[in-house]
PDB file of C-alpha atoms in Angstrom:
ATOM      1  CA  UNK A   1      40.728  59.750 100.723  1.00 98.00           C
ATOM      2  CA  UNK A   2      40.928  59.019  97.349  1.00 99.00           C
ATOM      3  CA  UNK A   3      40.012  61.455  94.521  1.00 99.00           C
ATOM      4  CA  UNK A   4      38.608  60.009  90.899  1.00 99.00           C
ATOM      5  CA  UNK A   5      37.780  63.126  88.961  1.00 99.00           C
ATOM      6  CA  UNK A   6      41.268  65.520  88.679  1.00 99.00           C
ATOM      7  CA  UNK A   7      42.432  67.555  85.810  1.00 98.00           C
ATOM      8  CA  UNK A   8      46.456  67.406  87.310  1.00 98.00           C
ATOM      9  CA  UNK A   9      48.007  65.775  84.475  1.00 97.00           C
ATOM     10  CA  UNK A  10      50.082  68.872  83.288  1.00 97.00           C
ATOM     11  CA  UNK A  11      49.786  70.255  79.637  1.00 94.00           C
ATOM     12  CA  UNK A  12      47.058  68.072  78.270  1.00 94.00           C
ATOM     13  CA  UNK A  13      43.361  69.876  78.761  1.00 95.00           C
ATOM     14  CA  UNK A  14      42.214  73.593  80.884  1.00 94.00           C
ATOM     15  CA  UNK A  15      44.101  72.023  84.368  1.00 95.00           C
ATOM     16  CA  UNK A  16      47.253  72.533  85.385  1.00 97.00           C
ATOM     17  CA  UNK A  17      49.476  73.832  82.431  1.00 96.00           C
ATOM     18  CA  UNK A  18      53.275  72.799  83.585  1.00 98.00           C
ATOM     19  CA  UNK A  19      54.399  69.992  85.894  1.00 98.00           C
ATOM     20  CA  UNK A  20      55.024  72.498  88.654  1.00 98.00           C
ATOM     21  CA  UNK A  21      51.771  73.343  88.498  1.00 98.00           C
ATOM     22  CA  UNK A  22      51.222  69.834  88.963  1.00 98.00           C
ATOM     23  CA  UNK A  23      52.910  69.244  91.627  1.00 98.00           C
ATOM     24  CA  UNK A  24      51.670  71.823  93.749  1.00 98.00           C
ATOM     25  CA  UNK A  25      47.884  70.493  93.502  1.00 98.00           C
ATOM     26  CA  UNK A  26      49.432  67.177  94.259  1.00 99.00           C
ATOM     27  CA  UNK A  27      50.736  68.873  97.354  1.00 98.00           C
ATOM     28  CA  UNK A  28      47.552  70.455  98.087  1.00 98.00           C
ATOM     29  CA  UNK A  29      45.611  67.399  98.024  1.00 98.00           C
ATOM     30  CA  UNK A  30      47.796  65.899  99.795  1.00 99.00           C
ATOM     31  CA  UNK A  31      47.567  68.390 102.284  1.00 98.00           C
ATOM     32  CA  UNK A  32      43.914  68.267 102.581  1.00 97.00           C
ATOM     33  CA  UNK A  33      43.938  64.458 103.346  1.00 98.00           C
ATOM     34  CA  UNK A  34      44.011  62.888  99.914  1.00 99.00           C
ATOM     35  CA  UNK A  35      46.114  59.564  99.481  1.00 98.00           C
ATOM     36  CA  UNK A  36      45.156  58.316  95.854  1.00 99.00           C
ATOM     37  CA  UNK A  37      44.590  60.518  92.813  1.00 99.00           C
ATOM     38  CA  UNK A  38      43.144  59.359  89.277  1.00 99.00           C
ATOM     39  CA  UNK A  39      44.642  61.775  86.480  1.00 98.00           C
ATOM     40  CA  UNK A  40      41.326  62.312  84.598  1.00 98.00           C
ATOM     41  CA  UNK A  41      42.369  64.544  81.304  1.00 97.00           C
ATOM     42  CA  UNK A  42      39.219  65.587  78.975  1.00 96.00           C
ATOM     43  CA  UNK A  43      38.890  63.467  76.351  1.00 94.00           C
ATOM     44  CA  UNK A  44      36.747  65.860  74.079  1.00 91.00           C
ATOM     45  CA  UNK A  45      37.625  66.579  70.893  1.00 89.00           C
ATOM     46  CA  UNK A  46      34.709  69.197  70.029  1.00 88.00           C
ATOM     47  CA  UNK A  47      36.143  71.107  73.054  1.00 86.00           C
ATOM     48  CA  UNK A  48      39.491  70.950  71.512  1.00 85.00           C
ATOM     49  CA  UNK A  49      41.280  68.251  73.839  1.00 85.00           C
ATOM     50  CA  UNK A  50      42.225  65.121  71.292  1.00 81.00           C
ATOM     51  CA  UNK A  51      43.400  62.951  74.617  1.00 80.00           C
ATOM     52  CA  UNK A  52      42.840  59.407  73.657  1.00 83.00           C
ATOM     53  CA  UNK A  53      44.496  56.649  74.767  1.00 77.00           C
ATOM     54  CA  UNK A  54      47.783  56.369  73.027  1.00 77.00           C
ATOM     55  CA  UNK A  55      52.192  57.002  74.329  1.00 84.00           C
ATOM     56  CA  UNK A  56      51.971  60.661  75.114  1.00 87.00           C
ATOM     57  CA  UNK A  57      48.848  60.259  77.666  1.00 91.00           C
ATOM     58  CA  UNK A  58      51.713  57.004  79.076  1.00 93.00           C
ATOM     59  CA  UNK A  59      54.086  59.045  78.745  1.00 95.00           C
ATOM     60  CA  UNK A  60      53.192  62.664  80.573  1.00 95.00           C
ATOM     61  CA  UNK A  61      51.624  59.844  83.197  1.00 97.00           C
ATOM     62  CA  UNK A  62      54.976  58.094  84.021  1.00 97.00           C
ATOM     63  CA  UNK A  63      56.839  61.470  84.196  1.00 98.00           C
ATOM     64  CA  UNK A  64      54.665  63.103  86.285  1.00 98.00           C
ATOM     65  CA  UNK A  65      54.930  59.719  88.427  1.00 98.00           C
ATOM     66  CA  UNK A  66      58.700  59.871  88.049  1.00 99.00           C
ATOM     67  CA  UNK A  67      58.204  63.493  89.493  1.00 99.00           C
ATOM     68  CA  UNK A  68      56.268  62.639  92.675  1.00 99.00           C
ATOM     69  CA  UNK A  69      58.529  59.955  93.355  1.00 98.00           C
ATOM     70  CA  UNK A  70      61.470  62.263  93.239  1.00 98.00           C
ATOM     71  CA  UNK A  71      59.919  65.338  95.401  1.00 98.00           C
ATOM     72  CA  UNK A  72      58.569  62.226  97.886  1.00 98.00           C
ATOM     73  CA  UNK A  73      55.020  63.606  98.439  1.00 98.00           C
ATOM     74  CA  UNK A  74      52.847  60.351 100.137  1.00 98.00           C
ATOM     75  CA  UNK A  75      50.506  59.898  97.204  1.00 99.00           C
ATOM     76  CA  UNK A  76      49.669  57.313  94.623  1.00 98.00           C
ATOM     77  CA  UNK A  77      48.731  58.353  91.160  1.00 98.00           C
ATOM     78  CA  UNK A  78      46.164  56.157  88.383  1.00 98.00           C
ATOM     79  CA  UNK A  79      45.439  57.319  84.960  1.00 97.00           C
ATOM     80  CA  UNK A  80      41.935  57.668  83.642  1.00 97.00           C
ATOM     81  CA  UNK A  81      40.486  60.154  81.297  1.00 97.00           C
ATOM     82  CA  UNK A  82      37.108  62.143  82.190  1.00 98.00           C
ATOM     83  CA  UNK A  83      35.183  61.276  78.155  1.00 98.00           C
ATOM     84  CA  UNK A  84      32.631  63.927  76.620  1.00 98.00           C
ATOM     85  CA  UNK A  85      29.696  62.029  75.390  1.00 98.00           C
ATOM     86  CA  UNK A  86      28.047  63.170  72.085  1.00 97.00           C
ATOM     87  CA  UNK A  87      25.875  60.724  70.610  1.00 97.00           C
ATOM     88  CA  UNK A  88      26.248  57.175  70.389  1.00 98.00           C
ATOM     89  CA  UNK A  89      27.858  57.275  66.658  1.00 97.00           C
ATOM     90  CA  UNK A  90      30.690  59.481  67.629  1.00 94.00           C
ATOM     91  CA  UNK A  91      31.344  57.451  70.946  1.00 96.00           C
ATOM     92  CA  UNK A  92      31.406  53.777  69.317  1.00 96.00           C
ATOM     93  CA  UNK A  93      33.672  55.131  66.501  1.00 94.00           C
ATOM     94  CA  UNK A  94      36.348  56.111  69.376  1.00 93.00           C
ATOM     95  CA  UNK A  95      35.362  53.104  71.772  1.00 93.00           C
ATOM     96  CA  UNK A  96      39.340  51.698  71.403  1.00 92.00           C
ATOM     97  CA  UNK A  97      40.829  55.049  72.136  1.00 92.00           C
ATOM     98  CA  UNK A  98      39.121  55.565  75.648  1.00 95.00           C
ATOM     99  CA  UNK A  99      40.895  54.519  78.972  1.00 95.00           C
ATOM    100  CA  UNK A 100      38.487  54.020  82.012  1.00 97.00           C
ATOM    101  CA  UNK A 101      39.302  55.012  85.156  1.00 98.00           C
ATOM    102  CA  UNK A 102      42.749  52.932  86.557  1.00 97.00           C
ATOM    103  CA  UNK A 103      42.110  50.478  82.948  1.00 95.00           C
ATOM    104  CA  UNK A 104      39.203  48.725  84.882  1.00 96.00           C
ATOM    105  CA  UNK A 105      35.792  48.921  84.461  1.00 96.00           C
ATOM    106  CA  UNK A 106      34.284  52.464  86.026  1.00 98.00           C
ATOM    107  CA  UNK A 107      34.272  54.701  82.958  1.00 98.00           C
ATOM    108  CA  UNK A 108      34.298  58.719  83.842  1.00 99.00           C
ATOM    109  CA  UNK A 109      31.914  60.740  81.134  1.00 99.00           C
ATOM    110  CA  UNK A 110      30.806  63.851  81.100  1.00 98.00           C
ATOM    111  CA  UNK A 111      28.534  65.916  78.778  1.00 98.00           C
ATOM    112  CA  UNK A 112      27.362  68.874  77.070  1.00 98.00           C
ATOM    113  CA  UNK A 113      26.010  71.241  79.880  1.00 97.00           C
ATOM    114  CA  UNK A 114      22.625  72.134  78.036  1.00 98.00           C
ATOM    115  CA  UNK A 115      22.464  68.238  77.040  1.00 98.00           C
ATOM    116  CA  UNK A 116      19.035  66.588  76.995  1.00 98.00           C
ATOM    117  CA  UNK A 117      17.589  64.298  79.451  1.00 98.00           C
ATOM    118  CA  UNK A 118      17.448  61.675  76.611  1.00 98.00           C
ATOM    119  CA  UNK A 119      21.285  61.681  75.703  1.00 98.00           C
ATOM    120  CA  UNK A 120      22.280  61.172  78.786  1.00 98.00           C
ATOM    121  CA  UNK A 121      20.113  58.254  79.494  1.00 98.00           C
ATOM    122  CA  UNK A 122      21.607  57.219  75.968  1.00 99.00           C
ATOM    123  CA  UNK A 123      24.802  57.968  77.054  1.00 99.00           C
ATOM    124  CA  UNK A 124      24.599  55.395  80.363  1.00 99.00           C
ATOM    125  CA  UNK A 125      22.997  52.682  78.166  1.00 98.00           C
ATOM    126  CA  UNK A 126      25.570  52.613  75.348  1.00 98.00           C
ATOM    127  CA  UNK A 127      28.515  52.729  78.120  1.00 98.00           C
ATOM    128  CA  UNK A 128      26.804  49.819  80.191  1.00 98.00           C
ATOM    129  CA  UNK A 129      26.452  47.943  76.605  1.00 98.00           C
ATOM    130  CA  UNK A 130      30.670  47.849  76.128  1.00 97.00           C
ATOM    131  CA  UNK A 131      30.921  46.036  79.374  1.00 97.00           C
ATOM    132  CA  UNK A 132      31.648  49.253  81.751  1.00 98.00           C
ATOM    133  CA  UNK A 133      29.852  50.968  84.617  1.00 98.00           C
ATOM    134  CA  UNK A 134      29.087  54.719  83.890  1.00 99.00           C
ATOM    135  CA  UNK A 135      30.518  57.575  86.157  1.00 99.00           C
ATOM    136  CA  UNK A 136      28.689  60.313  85.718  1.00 99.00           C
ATOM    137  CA  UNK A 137      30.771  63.257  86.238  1.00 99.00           C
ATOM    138  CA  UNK A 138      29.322  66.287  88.132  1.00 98.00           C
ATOM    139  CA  UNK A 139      25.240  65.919  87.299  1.00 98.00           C
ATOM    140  CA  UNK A 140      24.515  68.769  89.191  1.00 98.00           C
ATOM    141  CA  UNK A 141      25.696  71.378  86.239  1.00 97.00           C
ATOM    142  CA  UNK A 142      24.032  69.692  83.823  1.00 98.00           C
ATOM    143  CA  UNK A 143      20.333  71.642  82.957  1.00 98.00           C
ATOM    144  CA  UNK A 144      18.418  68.709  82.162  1.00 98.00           C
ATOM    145  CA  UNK A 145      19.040  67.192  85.943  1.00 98.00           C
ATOM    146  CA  UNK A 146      18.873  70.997  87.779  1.00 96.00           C
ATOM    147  CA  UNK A 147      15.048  71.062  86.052  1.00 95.00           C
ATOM    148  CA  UNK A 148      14.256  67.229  86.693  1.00 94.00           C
ATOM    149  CA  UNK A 149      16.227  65.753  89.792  1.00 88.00           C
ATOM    150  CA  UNK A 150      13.790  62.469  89.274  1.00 90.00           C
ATOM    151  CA  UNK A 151      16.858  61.833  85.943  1.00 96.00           C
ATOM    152  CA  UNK A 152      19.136  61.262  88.239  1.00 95.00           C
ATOM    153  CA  UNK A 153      17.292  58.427  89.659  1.00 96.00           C
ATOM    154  CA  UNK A 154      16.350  56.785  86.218  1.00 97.00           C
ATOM    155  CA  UNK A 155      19.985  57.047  85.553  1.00 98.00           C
ATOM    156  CA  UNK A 156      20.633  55.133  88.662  1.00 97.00           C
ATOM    157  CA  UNK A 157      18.630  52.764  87.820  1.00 97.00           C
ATOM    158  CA  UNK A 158      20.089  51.940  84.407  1.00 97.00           C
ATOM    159  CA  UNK A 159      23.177  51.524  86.296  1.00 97.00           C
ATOM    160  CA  UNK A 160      25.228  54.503  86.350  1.00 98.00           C
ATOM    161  CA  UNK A 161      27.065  56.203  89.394  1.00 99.00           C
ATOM    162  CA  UNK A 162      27.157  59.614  90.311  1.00 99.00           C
ATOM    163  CA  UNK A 163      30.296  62.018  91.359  1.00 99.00           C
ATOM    164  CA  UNK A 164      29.129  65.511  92.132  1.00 98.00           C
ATOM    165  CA  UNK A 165      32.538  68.258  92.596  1.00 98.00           C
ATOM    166  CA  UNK A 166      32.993  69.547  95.779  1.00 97.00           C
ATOM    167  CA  UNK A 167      33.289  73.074  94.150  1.00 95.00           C
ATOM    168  CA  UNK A 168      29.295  72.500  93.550  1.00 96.00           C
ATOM    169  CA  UNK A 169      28.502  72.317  96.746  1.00 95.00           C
ATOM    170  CA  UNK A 170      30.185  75.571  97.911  1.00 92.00           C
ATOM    171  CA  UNK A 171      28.288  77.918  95.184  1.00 90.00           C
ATOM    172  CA  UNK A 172      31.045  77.580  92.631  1.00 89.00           C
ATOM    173  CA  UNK A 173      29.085  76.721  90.070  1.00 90.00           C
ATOM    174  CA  UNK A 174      26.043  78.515  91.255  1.00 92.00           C
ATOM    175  CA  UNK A 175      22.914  78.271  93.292  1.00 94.00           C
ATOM    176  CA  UNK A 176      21.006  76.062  91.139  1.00 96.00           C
ATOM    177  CA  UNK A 177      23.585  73.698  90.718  1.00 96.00           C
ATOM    178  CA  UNK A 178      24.583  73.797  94.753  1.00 97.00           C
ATOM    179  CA  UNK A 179      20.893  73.138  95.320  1.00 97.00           C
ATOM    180  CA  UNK A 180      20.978  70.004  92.798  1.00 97.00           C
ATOM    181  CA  UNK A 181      23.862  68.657  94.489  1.00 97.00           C
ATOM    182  CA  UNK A 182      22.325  68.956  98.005  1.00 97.00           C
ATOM    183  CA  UNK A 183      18.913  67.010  96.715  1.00 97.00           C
ATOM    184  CA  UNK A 184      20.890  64.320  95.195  1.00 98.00           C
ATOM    185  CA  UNK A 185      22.486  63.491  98.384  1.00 98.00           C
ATOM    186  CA  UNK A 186      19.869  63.846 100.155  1.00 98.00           C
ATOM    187  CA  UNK A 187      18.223  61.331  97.806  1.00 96.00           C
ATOM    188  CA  UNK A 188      21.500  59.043  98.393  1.00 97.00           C
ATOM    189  CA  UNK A 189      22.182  59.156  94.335  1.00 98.00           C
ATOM    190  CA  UNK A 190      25.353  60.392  95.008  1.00 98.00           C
ATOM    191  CA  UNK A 191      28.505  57.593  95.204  1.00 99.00           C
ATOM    192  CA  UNK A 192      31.126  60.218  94.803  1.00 99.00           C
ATOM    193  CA  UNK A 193      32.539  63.655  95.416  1.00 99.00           C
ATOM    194  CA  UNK A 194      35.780  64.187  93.996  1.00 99.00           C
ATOM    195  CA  UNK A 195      37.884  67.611  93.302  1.00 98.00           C
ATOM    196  CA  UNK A 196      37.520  68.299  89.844  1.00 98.00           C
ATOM    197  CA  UNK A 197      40.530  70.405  90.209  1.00 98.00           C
ATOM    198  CA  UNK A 198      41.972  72.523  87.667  1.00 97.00           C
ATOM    199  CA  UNK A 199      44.202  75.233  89.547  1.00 95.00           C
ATOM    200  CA  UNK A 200      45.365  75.652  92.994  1.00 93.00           C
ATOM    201  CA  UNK A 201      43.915  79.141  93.398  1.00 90.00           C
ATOM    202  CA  UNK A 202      40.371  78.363  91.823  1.00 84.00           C
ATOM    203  CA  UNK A 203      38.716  74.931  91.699  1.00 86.00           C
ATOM    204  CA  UNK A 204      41.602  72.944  93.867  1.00 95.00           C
ATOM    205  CA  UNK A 205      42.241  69.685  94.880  1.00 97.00           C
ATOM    206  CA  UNK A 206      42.377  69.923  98.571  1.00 97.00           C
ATOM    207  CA  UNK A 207      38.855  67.442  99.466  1.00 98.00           C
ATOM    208  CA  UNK A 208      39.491  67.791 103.678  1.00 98.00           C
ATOM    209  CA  UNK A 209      36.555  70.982 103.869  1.00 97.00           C
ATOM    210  CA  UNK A 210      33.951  69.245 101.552  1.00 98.00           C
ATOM    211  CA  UNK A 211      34.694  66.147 103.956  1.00 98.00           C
ATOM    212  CA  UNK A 212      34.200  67.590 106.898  1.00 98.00           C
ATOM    213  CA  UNK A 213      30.883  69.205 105.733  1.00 98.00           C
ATOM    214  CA  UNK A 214      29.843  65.672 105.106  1.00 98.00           C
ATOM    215  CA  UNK A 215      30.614  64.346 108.038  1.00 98.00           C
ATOM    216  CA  UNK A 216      28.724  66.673 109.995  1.00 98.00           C
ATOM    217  CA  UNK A 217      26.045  67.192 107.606  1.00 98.00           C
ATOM    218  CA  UNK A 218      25.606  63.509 106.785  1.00 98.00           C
ATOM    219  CA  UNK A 219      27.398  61.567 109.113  1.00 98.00           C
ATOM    220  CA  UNK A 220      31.075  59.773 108.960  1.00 98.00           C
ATOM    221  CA  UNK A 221      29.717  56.215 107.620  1.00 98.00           C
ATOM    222  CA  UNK A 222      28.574  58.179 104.591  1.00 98.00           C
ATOM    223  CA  UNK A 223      31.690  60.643 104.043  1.00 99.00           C
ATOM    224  CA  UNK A 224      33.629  57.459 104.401  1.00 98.00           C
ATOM    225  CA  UNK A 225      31.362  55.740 101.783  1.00 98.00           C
ATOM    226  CA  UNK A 226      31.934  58.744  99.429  1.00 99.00           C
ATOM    227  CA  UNK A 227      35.618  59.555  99.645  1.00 99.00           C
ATOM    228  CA  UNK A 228      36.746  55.762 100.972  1.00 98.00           C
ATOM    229  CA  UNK A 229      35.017  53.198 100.354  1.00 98.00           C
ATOM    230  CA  UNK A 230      33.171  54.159  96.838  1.00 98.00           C
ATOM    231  CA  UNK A 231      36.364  55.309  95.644  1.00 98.00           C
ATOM    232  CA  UNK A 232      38.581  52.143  96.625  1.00 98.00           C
ATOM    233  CA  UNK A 233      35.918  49.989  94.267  1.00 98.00           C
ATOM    234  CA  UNK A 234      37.413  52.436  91.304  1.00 98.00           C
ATOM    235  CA  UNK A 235      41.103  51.964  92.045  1.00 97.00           C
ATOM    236  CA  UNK A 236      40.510  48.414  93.057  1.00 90.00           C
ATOM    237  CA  UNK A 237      39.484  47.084  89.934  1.00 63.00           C
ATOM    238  CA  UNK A 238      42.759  48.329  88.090  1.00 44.00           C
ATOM    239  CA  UNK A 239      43.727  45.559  85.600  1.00 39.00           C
TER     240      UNK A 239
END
């Protein structure tokens, strides 16, 4: 499997805080069945993280790489950055400090929880006019798609794609949003489900359980095309 949405990279955002920490949700992944991970750090300055594209994001990246190498766990690592979206004014001044996902074209945003319908339509439309295909990251916990599920499907489409967090589905995030998640698959808006992991002991990385449910739920062409297939488009298209 391959995971796109991940808050590993150590030190940078509200993930993992040292590169031990790292390492063991590397390990748990692993563990769980997952054989590519894209290091997704918030980019989101008005939530305090200032991650834009520049030597220390290349940096932490190539020791943490360095680090994996060394303790030989079977994975393979691509950097990316998960980007809040605000308005259109604030995103265009920034446009040259982003990095989408693996430096190709699927580009990971994420917004404001109580955002409205309209600025996230906005939000897919100015990302689609740079040149890049819009990941939405977890829809589910956003209110304007829990009230109107129909968004999601104007959203799709204008082109974006949809990754919904594992953690959603089991109740994490509560019932309205497990509910959301549910309808959207059962609508087939959904393209990913990735770990959104922050810690080991509360919103890990492991993605084998959520797979499983898929596969039996769903069937195993579709949990293929979610954690496979989907995915391998992302990493593919790393320049």
């Amino acid at each position: 499997m391959i995971d796109i949405h991940t808050h590993i990279m150590p030190g940078v955002d509200d993930g993992a805080g040292t590169l031990e920490d790292a390492l063991h949700l590397i390990r748990q992944a692993v563990e769980g069945g997952t054989r590519e991970i894209i290091l997704t750090p918030h980019c989101a300055p008005s939530y305090g993280f200032f991650n834009f594209n520049d030597y220390l994001l290349e940096e932490k990246f190539d020791v943490l790489c360095r680090a994996v190498e060394k303790e030989q766990i079977p994975v393979v690592l691509h950097p990316g950055m998960e980007v809040l979206y605000e308005s259109k004014e604030e995103f265009l001044i920034h446009i040259d400090e982003y990095f989408p996902l693996c430096g190709g074209r699927y580009f990971l945003m994420e917004f404001f929880f109580d955002a409205s319908g309209e600025n996230l339509l906005e939000g897919i439309q100015t990302v689609k006019e740079q040149g890049y295909i819009p990941v939405i990251a977890h829809p589910e916990r956003y209110e304007c798609v829990k009230k109107d599920w129909e968004l999601a499907l104007e959203g799709c489409k204008k082109g974006a794609k949809f990754q919904i967090n594992k953690s959603s589905l089991s109740g994490t995030h509560g019932e309205k949003a497990a509910r959301c998640a549910t309808c959207l698959l059962d609508m087939d808006l959904v393209d990913f489900i990735a770990s959104d992991a922050h810690h080991v002991w509360e919103r890990g990385s492991g993605l084998g359980r959520v797979c499983r449910f898929i596969e039996k739920e769903y069937g195993t062409e579709r949990a293929k095309k979610l954690f496979v297939t989907n995915p391998r488009k992302v990493v593919g298209r790393r320049k």
